[in-house]
């Protein structure tokens, strides 16, 4: 990592030399730690201009529309790899050999079951509870059952906790769905891939021999890969901040799930489906397009454009292919919701307004269409997002815990409240 120096003149006339750090990819970063010693702090709401950590896991170039996992383009991984291999890559930094891959999958399969007593947790929830509410609770409770590996300073404990989370979260996610619809829980089948196993635990019944269609398995596997990590977003930063205090990994991941639950983060594909339902019919699309172009109208087209990607979402092209494969398999191109989605897609790719503003369909648009076509209720969309992102969260947590200069997160503030004042007795106020 190359270094330069930037000079900063302070209001008191003092000059500070600040180190400029150059990454392997991306923009240079100014190390501002010397400011604190000089009695100043930076002010950056939302941390949008602040690098809070050093990481080797994921890189995004929003201008180019580029997403790399450990240097590998997301498009290549989604087309040629599978979720288990990507999980190994994110955790370990390199793609596995055949032997390493087989050993890794075997280790995951060894942990797919959850403790039988965890079944009792579900009976304490109302049947109409949101699956994310159940997810936050049950994942956080894992530490009460697997406290044999909670020493975060022990590399072996960290490894086994990582494997347990990657293996058990899909099982818990499927249980959340089964509980809310009143269906019996389905045990994992370790002869299946992670994506196939998840669909099997979601939809199979003890009364029939159902197996997920390979097209649906491939689509789900891609959804998992494309959502596995996304640099230092809100939920990942939450996991790192919670983990910086020394909290156990199950608690740290539960904090990430809680953050992801927010509609501004993990609920984007759910919001997209709700928008399609609000439009209701293809004939109403022009009305909503005009509303989207009107700056004074609060309506916004969900699933178009992206806060990070200023060009196009590199995940969307792969997801678009899967969306059409799933619609072809299930014969749902004539479904009203999907007709609206396809017409909106066509307009976004041709309308000069959308092209100029670079409001291309993003990954949330297509993943929402796919999940809905599969028969997955919208309140499960964020749960599936959390399932996929667990791999990234665990990798980021694992990297952070291994840092030599790890410190507990402690953001500063710009205080604008009352200055010091004297207390007045209640009877004199």
CSV table of C-alpha atoms in Angstrom, one decimal:
chain,number,residue,atom,x,y,z
A,1,UNK,CA,0.0,0.0,0.0
A,2,UNK,CA,1.7,3.2,-1.2
A,3,UNK,CA,1.6,6.4,0.9
A,4,UNK,CA,1.7,10.1,0.2
A,5,UNK,CA,1.2,13.1,2.4
A,6,UNK,CA,-1.5,15.8,2.5
A,7,UNK,CA,-1.2,19.1,4.4
A,8,UNK,CA,-4.2,20.4,6.4
A,9,UNK,CA,-4.3,23.9,7.8
A,10,UNK,CA,-6.3,24.1,11.1
A,11,UNK,CA,-8.2,27.2,12.3
A,12,UNK,CA,-5.5,27.9,14.9
A,13,UNK,CA,-2.9,28.2,12.2
A,14,UNK,CA,-1.3,24.8,12.9
A,15,UNK,CA,-0.6,22.5,10.0
A,16,UNK,CA,-1.0,18.8,10.0
A,17,UNK,CA,0.6,16.2,7.8
A,18,UNK,CA,-2.0,13.5,7.0
A,19,UNK,CA,-1.0,10.3,5.4
A,20,UNK,CA,-2.7,9.5,2.1
A,21,UNK,CA,-3.1,5.7,1.6
A,22,UNK,CA,-3.5,4.3,-1.9
A,23,UNK,CA,-5.4,1.0,-2.2
A,24,UNK,CA,-4.9,-1.7,-4.8
A,25,UNK,CA,-8.3,-0.6,-6.3
A,26,UNK,CA,-10.4,2.4,-5.7
A,27,UNK,CA,-9.9,6.0,-4.4
A,28,UNK,CA,-7.1,7.2,-2.1
A,29,UNK,CA,-8.0,7.4,1.6
A,30,UNK,CA,-6.7,10.2,3.9
A,31,UNK,CA,-5.8,8.9,7.4
A,32,UNK,CA,-7.3,11.4,9.7
A,33,UNK,CA,-6.4,9.8,13.0
A,34,UNK,CA,-3.9,12.6,13.7
A,35,UNK,CA,-6.9,15.1,13.9
A,36,UNK,CA,-8.1,13.6,17.2
A,37,UNK,CA,-4.7,14.3,18.8
A,38,UNK,CA,-5.0,17.9,17.6
A,39,UNK,CA,-8.4,18.3,19.1
A,40,UNK,CA,-10.5,17.9,16.0
A,41,UNK,CA,-12.8,15.3,14.6
A,42,UNK,CA,-14.4,14.8,11.1
A,43,UNK,CA,-18.1,15.2,10.6
A,44,UNK,CA,-19.6,12.7,8.1
A,45,UNK,CA,-23.3,11.7,8.5
A,46,UNK,CA,-23.9,8.2,7.2
A,47,UNK,CA,-20.1,7.7,7.0
A,48,UNK,CA,-20.4,8.1,3.2
A,49,UNK,CA,-16.9,9.6,2.9
A,50,UNK,CA,-15.3,7.6,5.7
A,51,UNK,CA,-13.2,4.4,5.4
A,52,UNK,CA,-13.7,2.7,8.7
A,53,UNK,CA,-11.7,-0.4,8.0
A,54,UNK,CA,-9.2,-2.1,5.7
A,55,UNK,CA,-10.6,-5.1,3.8
A,56,UNK,CA,-9.4,-7.6,1.2
A,57,UNK,CA,-12.9,-9.2,0.6
A,58,UNK,CA,-15.1,-7.2,-1.8
A,59,UNK,CA,-14.6,-4.2,-4.1
A,60,UNK,CA,-17.2,-2.1,-5.8
A,61,UNK,CA,-16.6,0.5,-8.5
A,62,UNK,CA,-19.9,2.2,-8.9
A,63,UNK,CA,-18.9,4.3,-11.9
A,64,UNK,CA,-17.8,1.3,-13.9
A,65,UNK,CA,-20.6,-1.0,-12.6
A,66,UNK,CA,-18.0,-3.4,-11.2
A,67,UNK,CA,-18.3,-5.9,-8.2
A,68,UNK,CA,-15.4,-8.1,-7.3
A,69,UNK,CA,-15.3,-10.9,-4.7
A,70,UNK,CA,-11.6,-11.4,-3.8
A,71,UNK,CA,-10.8,-9.9,-7.2
A,72,UNK,CA,-13.1,-12.2,-9.2
A,73,UNK,CA,-15.9,-10.4,-11.3
A,74,UNK,CA,-19.3,-11.3,-9.9
A,75,UNK,CA,-20.6,-12.1,-13.4
A,76,UNK,CA,-18.0,-14.9,-13.8
A,77,UNK,CA,-18.8,-16.4,-10.4
A,78,UNK,CA,-22.5,-16.3,-10.9
A,79,UNK,CA,-22.2,-18.0,-14.3
A,80,UNK,CA,-19.5,-20.5,-13.6
A,81,UNK,CA,-19.3,-21.1,-9.8
A,82,UNK,CA,-21.8,-22.1,-7.1
A,83,UNK,CA,-22.7,-20.7,-3.7
A,84,UNK,CA,-20.6,-23.2,-1.7
A,85,UNK,CA,-17.5,-22.4,-3.7
A,86,UNK,CA,-18.1,-18.6,-3.4
A,87,UNK,CA,-18.6,-19.0,0.4
A,88,UNK,CA,-15.1,-20.7,0.5
A,89,UNK,CA,-13.6,-17.9,-1.6
A,90,UNK,CA,-15.1,-15.1,0.6
A,91,UNK,CA,-13.9,-16.8,3.8
A,92,UNK,CA,-10.5,-18.0,2.7
A,93,UNK,CA,-9.4,-15.5,0.0
A,94,UNK,CA,-8.8,-18.1,-2.8
A,95,UNK,CA,-10.9,-20.5,-4.8
A,96,UNK,CA,-10.6,-24.0,-3.4
A,97,UNK,CA,-9.0,-27.0,-5.0
A,98,UNK,CA,-11.3,-30.0,-5.6
A,99,UNK,CA,-10.2,-31.6,-2.3
A,100,UNK,CA,-10.6,-28.3,-0.4
A,101,UNK,CA,-14.0,-27.8,-1.9
A,102,UNK,CA,-15.2,-31.3,-1.0
A,103,UNK,CA,-13.9,-31.0,2.6
A,104,UNK,CA,-15.5,-27.6,3.0
A,105,UNK,CA,-18.9,-28.9,1.7
A,106,UNK,CA,-18.6,-31.9,4.1
A,107,UNK,CA,-17.9,-29.6,7.0
A,108,UNK,CA,-21.0,-27.5,6.2
A,109,UNK,CA,-23.1,-30.5,5.8
A,110,UNK,CA,-22.0,-31.7,9.3
A,111,UNK,CA,-23.7,-28.6,10.8
A,112,UNK,CA,-26.9,-28.1,8.8
A,113,UNK,CA,-29.1,-29.5,11.6
A,114,UNK,CA,-30.1,-27.2,14.5
A,115,UNK,CA,-30.5,-28.4,18.1
A,116,UNK,CA,-33.8,-30.1,18.7
A,117,UNK,CA,-34.6,-27.8,21.6
A,118,UNK,CA,-34.6,-24.9,19.3
A,119,UNK,CA,-37.9,-26.1,17.9
A,120,UNK,CA,-39.4,-25.0,21.2
A,121,UNK,CA,-38.4,-21.4,20.3
A,122,UNK,CA,-40.8,-21.3,17.4
A,123,UNK,CA,-43.8,-22.2,19.4
A,124,UNK,CA,-43.4,-19.0,21.4
A,125,UNK,CA,-44.1,-16.9,18.3
A,126,UNK,CA,-47.4,-16.0,16.9
A,127,UNK,CA,-48.2,-17.7,13.6
A,128,UNK,CA,-48.5,-14.3,11.9
A,129,UNK,CA,-45.1,-13.0,13.2
A,130,UNK,CA,-42.9,-11.5,10.5
A,131,UNK,CA,-40.3,-14.1,9.5
A,132,UNK,CA,-37.5,-11.6,10.1
A,133,UNK,CA,-38.6,-11.1,13.7
A,134,UNK,CA,-38.2,-14.8,14.2
A,135,UNK,CA,-34.9,-14.9,12.3
A,136,UNK,CA,-33.3,-12.2,14.5
A,137,UNK,CA,-34.4,-14.0,17.6
A,138,UNK,CA,-33.4,-17.5,16.7
A,139,UNK,CA,-30.0,-16.7,15.2
A,140,UNK,CA,-29.1,-14.6,18.3
A,141,UNK,CA,-30.2,-17.6,20.4
A,142,UNK,CA,-27.7,-19.9,18.7
A,143,UNK,CA,-25.1,-18.7,21.2
A,144,UNK,CA,-27.1,-20.3,24.0
A,145,UNK,CA,-26.8,-23.7,22.3
A,146,UNK,CA,-23.3,-23.6,20.8
A,147,UNK,CA,-21.3,-22.0,23.6
A,148,UNK,CA,-18.5,-24.4,23.1
A,149,UNK,CA,-17.0,-22.2,20.4
A,150,UNK,CA,-17.5,-18.6,21.5
A,151,UNK,CA,-13.8,-17.7,22.3
A,152,UNK,CA,-13.3,-15.2,19.5
A,153,UNK,CA,-9.5,-15.1,20.1
A,154,UNK,CA,-9.3,-18.8,19.3
A,155,UNK,CA,-9.0,-19.4,15.5
A,156,UNK,CA,-10.5,-22.8,15.7
A,157,UNK,CA,-13.5,-21.5,17.6
A,158,UNK,CA,-13.9,-18.7,14.9
A,159,UNK,CA,-13.8,-21.3,12.1
A,160,UNK,CA,-16.4,-23.6,13.6
A,161,UNK,CA,-18.7,-20.7,14.4
A,162,UNK,CA,-18.4,-19.5,10.8
A,163,UNK,CA,-19.3,-23.0,9.5
A,164,UNK,CA,-22.2,-23.3,11.9
A,165,UNK,CA,-23.7,-20.0,10.8
A,166,UNK,CA,-23.3,-20.7,7.1
A,167,UNK,CA,-24.9,-24.2,7.6
A,168,UNK,CA,-27.6,-23.4,10.0
A,169,UNK,CA,-29.0,-20.1,8.8
A,170,UNK,CA,-30.6,-21.7,5.7
A,171,UNK,CA,-32.3,-24.3,8.0
A,172,UNK,CA,-33.5,-21.6,10.3
A,173,UNK,CA,-34.7,-19.5,7.3
A,174,UNK,CA,-36.8,-22.4,6.0
A,175,UNK,CA,-38.2,-23.1,9.5
A,176,UNK,CA,-39.3,-19.4,9.7
A,177,UNK,CA,-41.4,-19.9,6.6
A,178,UNK,CA,-42.8,-23.3,7.5
A,179,UNK,CA,-43.8,-22.1,11.0
A,180,UNK,CA,-45.8,-19.1,9.6
A,181,UNK,CA,-47.7,-21.2,7.1
A,182,UNK,CA,-48.3,-24.1,9.6
A,183,UNK,CA,-46.3,-26.7,7.8
A,184,UNK,CA,-44.1,-29.3,9.6
A,185,UNK,CA,-40.4,-28.6,9.6
A,186,UNK,CA,-38.3,-30.4,7.0
A,187,UNK,CA,-34.9,-31.7,8.1
A,188,UNK,CA,-31.9,-30.9,5.8
A,189,UNK,CA,-30.9,-33.4,3.1
A,190,UNK,CA,-27.1,-33.4,2.9
A,191,UNK,CA,-27.1,-35.1,-0.5
A,192,UNK,CA,-28.3,-31.8,-1.9
A,193,UNK,CA,-26.5,-28.5,-2.7
A,194,UNK,CA,-27.2,-25.7,-0.3
A,195,UNK,CA,-29.6,-24.0,-2.7
A,196,UNK,CA,-31.5,-27.2,-3.5
A,197,UNK,CA,-31.6,-28.1,0.2
A,198,UNK,CA,-33.1,-24.7,1.0
A,199,UNK,CA,-35.9,-25.1,-1.6
A,200,UNK,CA,-36.5,-28.6,-0.4
A,201,UNK,CA,-36.8,-27.5,3.2
A,202,UNK,CA,-39.2,-24.7,2.1
A,203,UNK,CA,-41.6,-26.6,-0.1
A,204,UNK,CA,-41.4,-30.4,0.2
A,205,UNK,CA,-44.0,-32.3,2.2
A,206,UNK,CA,-43.8,-35.6,4.0
A,207,UNK,CA,-46.8,-36.8,1.9
A,208,UNK,CA,-45.0,-36.6,-1.4
A,209,UNK,CA,-41.6,-37.1,-3.0
A,210,UNK,CA,-40.9,-33.5,-4.3
A,211,UNK,CA,-37.6,-32.4,-5.7
A,212,UNK,CA,-36.8,-28.8,-6.7
A,213,UNK,CA,-36.5,-28.2,-10.5
A,214,UNK,CA,-32.8,-27.6,-11.5
A,215,UNK,CA,-33.8,-24.3,-13.1
A,216,UNK,CA,-35.2,-23.1,-9.8
A,217,UNK,CA,-32.1,-24.4,-8.0
A,218,UNK,CA,-29.8,-22.6,-10.4
A,219,UNK,CA,-31.8,-19.3,-9.9
A,220,UNK,CA,-31.7,-19.6,-6.1
A,221,UNK,CA,-28.0,-20.4,-6.2
A,222,UNK,CA,-27.4,-17.2,-8.2
A,223,UNK,CA,-29.5,-15.1,-5.9
A,224,UNK,CA,-27.3,-16.4,-3.0
A,225,UNK,CA,-24.1,-15.6,-4.9
A,226,UNK,CA,-25.2,-12.2,-6.0
A,227,UNK,CA,-26.2,-11.2,-2.5
A,228,UNK,CA,-23.4,-12.9,-0.6
A,229,UNK,CA,-21.4,-9.6,0.1
A,230,UNK,CA,-21.5,-6.0,-0.9
A,231,UNK,CA,-18.6,-4.2,0.7
A,232,UNK,CA,-19.2,-2.0,3.8
A,233,UNK,CA,-23.0,-1.5,3.6
A,234,UNK,CA,-25.2,-0.7,6.6
A,235,UNK,CA,-25.7,-4.3,7.8
A,236,UNK,CA,-22.0,-5.3,7.2
A,237,UNK,CA,-20.9,-2.2,9.1
A,238,UNK,CA,-23.3,-3.2,11.9
A,239,UNK,CA,-21.8,-6.7,12.1
A,240,UNK,CA,-18.3,-5.2,12.3
A,241,UNK,CA,-19.3,-2.6,14.9
A,242,UNK,CA,-21.1,-5.2,17.1
A,243,UNK,CA,-18.2,-7.6,16.7
A,244,UNK,CA,-15.6,-4.9,17.6
A,245,UNK,CA,-16.9,-5.1,21.2
A,246,UNK,CA,-16.0,-8.8,21.4
A,247,UNK,CA,-19.6,-9.9,21.0
A,248,UNK,CA,-19.9,-13.5,20.0
A,249,UNK,CA,-20.4,-14.2,16.3
A,250,UNK,CA,-24.0,-15.3,16.6
A,251,UNK,CA,-24.9,-12.0,18.3
A,252,UNK,CA,-22.9,-10.0,15.7
A,253,UNK,CA,-24.7,-11.7,12.8
A,254,UNK,CA,-28.1,-11.2,14.5
A,255,UNK,CA,-27.3,-7.5,14.6
A,256,UNK,CA,-26.7,-7.6,10.9
A,257,UNK,CA,-30.0,-9.3,10.3
A,258,UNK,CA,-31.8,-6.6,12.4
A,259,UNK,CA,-30.2,-3.9,10.3
A,260,UNK,CA,-31.0,-5.6,7.0
A,261,UNK,CA,-34.6,-5.7,8.1
A,262,UNK,CA,-34.9,-2.0,7.4
A,263,UNK,CA,-36.8,-1.1,4.2
A,264,UNK,CA,-34.0,1.2,3.0
A,265,UNK,CA,-31.6,-1.8,3.0
A,266,UNK,CA,-32.8,-5.4,2.7
A,267,UNK,CA,-36.4,-4.7,1.8
A,268,UNK,CA,-35.8,-3.3,-1.7
A,269,UNK,CA,-37.0,-6.4,-3.6
A,270,UNK,CA,-40.1,-6.6,-1.4
A,271,UNK,CA,-40.8,-2.9,-2.1
A,272,UNK,CA,-40.4,-3.6,-5.8
A,273,UNK,CA,-43.1,-6.3,-5.8
A,274,UNK,CA,-45.4,-4.1,-3.8
A,275,UNK,CA,-44.9,-1.4,-6.4
A,276,UNK,CA,-45.8,-3.8,-9.2
A,277,UNK,CA,-49.0,-4.7,-7.3
A,278,UNK,CA,-49.8,-1.0,-6.8
A,279,UNK,CA,-49.5,-0.5,-10.6
A,280,UNK,CA,-51.9,-3.4,-11.0
A,281,UNK,CA,-52.2,-3.5,-14.8
A,282,UNK,CA,-50.1,-2.8,-17.8
A,283,UNK,CA,-52.5,-0.1,-19.0
A,284,UNK,CA,-51.6,2.0,-15.9
A,285,UNK,CA,-47.8,1.9,-16.5
A,286,UNK,CA,-47.7,5.3,-18.5
A,287,UNK,CA,-49.4,7.0,-15.5
A,288,UNK,CA,-46.8,5.7,-13.1
A,289,UNK,CA,-43.9,6.5,-15.5
A,290,UNK,CA,-45.0,10.1,-15.6
A,291,UNK,CA,-45.4,10.2,-11.8
A,292,UNK,CA,-41.8,8.8,-11.5
A,293,UNK,CA,-40.5,11.6,-13.7
A,294,UNK,CA,-42.4,14.3,-11.7
A,295,UNK,CA,-40.0,15.6,-9.0
A,296,UNK,CA,-43.0,16.8,-7.0
A,297,UNK,CA,-44.7,13.4,-6.9
A,298,UNK,CA,-43.6,11.2,-3.9
A,299,UNK,CA,-44.0,8.0,-6.0
A,300,UNK,CA,-40.7,6.3,-6.9
A,301,UNK,CA,-40.0,3.4,-9.2
A,302,UNK,CA,-38.5,0.7,-7.0
A,303,UNK,CA,-35.9,-1.7,-8.5
A,304,UNK,CA,-34.4,0.9,-10.9
A,305,UNK,CA,-31.0,2.6,-10.5
A,306,UNK,CA,-28.8,2.0,-7.4
A,307,UNK,CA,-27.2,4.2,-4.8
A,308,UNK,CA,-23.8,2.7,-5.4
A,309,UNK,CA,-23.8,1.8,-9.1
A,310,UNK,CA,-23.9,5.0,-11.2
A,311,UNK,CA,-23.8,3.1,-14.5
A,312,UNK,CA,-25.5,-0.3,-14.2
A,313,UNK,CA,-25.8,-3.0,-11.5
A,314,UNK,CA,-23.4,-5.8,-12.7
A,315,UNK,CA,-25.6,-8.4,-10.9
A,316,UNK,CA,-28.7,-7.4,-12.8
A,317,UNK,CA,-27.6,-9.0,-16.2
A,318,UNK,CA,-27.2,-12.4,-14.6
A,319,UNK,CA,-30.4,-12.1,-12.6
A,320,UNK,CA,-32.3,-11.0,-15.7
A,321,UNK,CA,-31.3,-14.2,-17.4
A,322,UNK,CA,-32.5,-16.3,-14.5
A,323,UNK,CA,-35.8,-14.4,-14.3
A,324,UNK,CA,-36.6,-15.3,-17.8
A,325,UNK,CA,-35.6,-18.9,-17.3
A,326,UNK,CA,-37.8,-19.2,-14.3
A,327,UNK,CA,-40.8,-17.5,-16.0
A,328,UNK,CA,-40.4,-19.8,-19.0
A,329,UNK,CA,-40.3,-22.9,-16.8
A,330,UNK,CA,-43.3,-21.9,-14.7
A,331,UNK,CA,-45.3,-20.4,-17.7
A,332,UNK,CA,-45.9,-17.1,-15.9
A,333,UNK,CA,-45.0,-14.6,-18.6
A,334,UNK,CA,-48.8,-13.9,-18.9
A,335,UNK,CA,-49.3,-13.3,-15.2
A,336,UNK,CA,-50.4,-9.7,-14.7
A,337,UNK,CA,-47.6,-8.9,-12.3
A,338,UNK,CA,-44.9,-10.3,-14.6
A,339,UNK,CA,-46.4,-8.6,-17.6
A,340,UNK,CA,-46.0,-5.3,-15.7
A,341,UNK,CA,-42.5,-6.2,-14.8
A,342,UNK,CA,-41.5,-7.0,-18.4
A,343,UNK,CA,-43.1,-3.9,-19.8
A,344,UNK,CA,-41.3,-1.7,-17.2
A,345,UNK,CA,-38.1,-3.4,-18.0
A,346,UNK,CA,-38.6,-2.7,-21.8
A,347,UNK,CA,-39.4,1.0,-21.0
A,348,UNK,CA,-36.4,1.4,-18.8
A,349,UNK,CA,-34.0,0.1,-21.4
A,350,UNK,CA,-35.5,2.3,-24.2
A,351,UNK,CA,-36.9,5.5,-22.6
A,352,UNK,CA,-34.4,8.5,-23.0
A,353,UNK,CA,-35.3,9.7,-19.5
A,354,UNK,CA,-34.2,6.4,-17.9
A,355,UNK,CA,-31.2,6.0,-20.1
A,356,UNK,CA,-30.0,9.6,-19.4
A,357,UNK,CA,-30.5,9.1,-15.6
A,358,UNK,CA,-29.0,5.6,-15.9
A,359,UNK,CA,-32.1,4.1,-14.1
A,360,UNK,CA,-31.5,0.6,-15.3
A,361,UNK,CA,-33.3,-2.4,-13.6
A,362,UNK,CA,-31.2,-3.6,-10.7
A,363,UNK,CA,-30.7,-6.9,-8.9
A,364,UNK,CA,-33.6,-6.2,-6.6
A,365,UNK,CA,-36.0,-5.8,-9.5
A,366,UNK,CA,-35.2,-9.2,-11.0
A,367,UNK,CA,-34.7,-11.2,-7.7
A,368,UNK,CA,-38.1,-10.0,-6.5
A,369,UNK,CA,-39.7,-11.2,-9.8
A,370,UNK,CA,-38.0,-14.6,-9.4
A,371,UNK,CA,-38.9,-15.2,-5.8
A,372,UNK,CA,-42.5,-14.2,-6.4
A,373,UNK,CA,-42.7,-16.5,-9.4
A,374,UNK,CA,-41.4,-19.4,-7.2
A,375,UNK,CA,-44.3,-18.8,-4.8
A,376,UNK,CA,-42.2,-17.3,-2.0
A,377,UNK,CA,-44.2,-14.7,0.0
A,378,UNK,CA,-42.8,-11.2,0.0
A,379,UNK,CA,-42.2,-11.2,3.8
A,380,UNK,CA,-39.6,-14.0,3.2
A,381,UNK,CA,-37.6,-12.0,0.6
A,382,UNK,CA,-35.4,-10.2,3.3
A,383,UNK,CA,-35.0,-13.5,5.1
A,384,UNK,CA,-33.5,-15.0,1.9
A,385,UNK,CA,-31.3,-11.9,1.5
A,386,UNK,CA,-30.1,-12.5,5.1
A,387,UNK,CA,-29.4,-16.1,4.4
A,388,UNK,CA,-27.1,-15.2,1.4
A,389,UNK,CA,-25.5,-12.3,3.2
A,390,UNK,CA,-24.6,-14.4,6.2
A,391,UNK,CA,-21.6,-15.6,4.2
A,392,UNK,CA,-20.3,-12.1,3.7
A,393,UNK,CA,-21.0,-11.0,7.3
A,394,UNK,CA,-19.1,-14.0,8.6
A,395,UNK,CA,-16.2,-13.3,6.3
A,396,UNK,CA,-16.1,-9.6,7.3
A,397,UNK,CA,-16.4,-10.5,11.0
A,398,UNK,CA,-13.7,-13.1,10.6
A,399,UNK,CA,-11.3,-10.6,8.9
A,400,UNK,CA,-12.0,-8.0,11.5
A,401,UNK,CA,-11.3,-10.2,14.5
A,402,UNK,CA,-8.0,-11.3,13.0
A,403,UNK,CA,-6.7,-7.7,12.7
A,404,UNK,CA,-3.6,-6.9,14.8
A,405,UNK,CA,-4.9,-3.3,15.6
A,406,UNK,CA,-8.5,-4.2,16.2
A,407,UNK,CA,-10.3,-1.6,18.4
A,408,UNK,CA,-13.9,-1.2,19.6
A,409,UNK,CA,-15.9,1.1,17.3
A,410,UNK,CA,-16.5,4.5,18.9
A,411,UNK,CA,-17.8,7.2,16.5
A,412,UNK,CA,-17.7,10.8,17.5
A,413,UNK,CA,-20.4,13.4,17.3
A,414,UNK,CA,-21.1,17.1,16.6
A,415,UNK,CA,-22.9,18.1,19.8
A,416,UNK,CA,-25.5,20.8,19.3
A,417,UNK,CA,-27.5,20.5,22.5
A,418,UNK,CA,-27.7,22.7,25.6
A,419,UNK,CA,-24.5,24.0,27.2
A,420,UNK,CA,-23.9,23.2,30.9
A,421,UNK,CA,-26.7,24.5,33.2
A,422,UNK,CA,-27.8,24.3,36.8
A,423,UNK,CA,-30.5,21.9,38.0
A,424,UNK,CA,-33.7,23.6,39.2
A,425,UNK,CA,-35.8,22.0,41.9
A,426,UNK,CA,-39.1,20.5,40.6
A,427,UNK,CA,-41.2,22.9,42.7
A,428,UNK,CA,-39.4,26.0,41.3
A,429,UNK,CA,-39.9,25.2,37.6
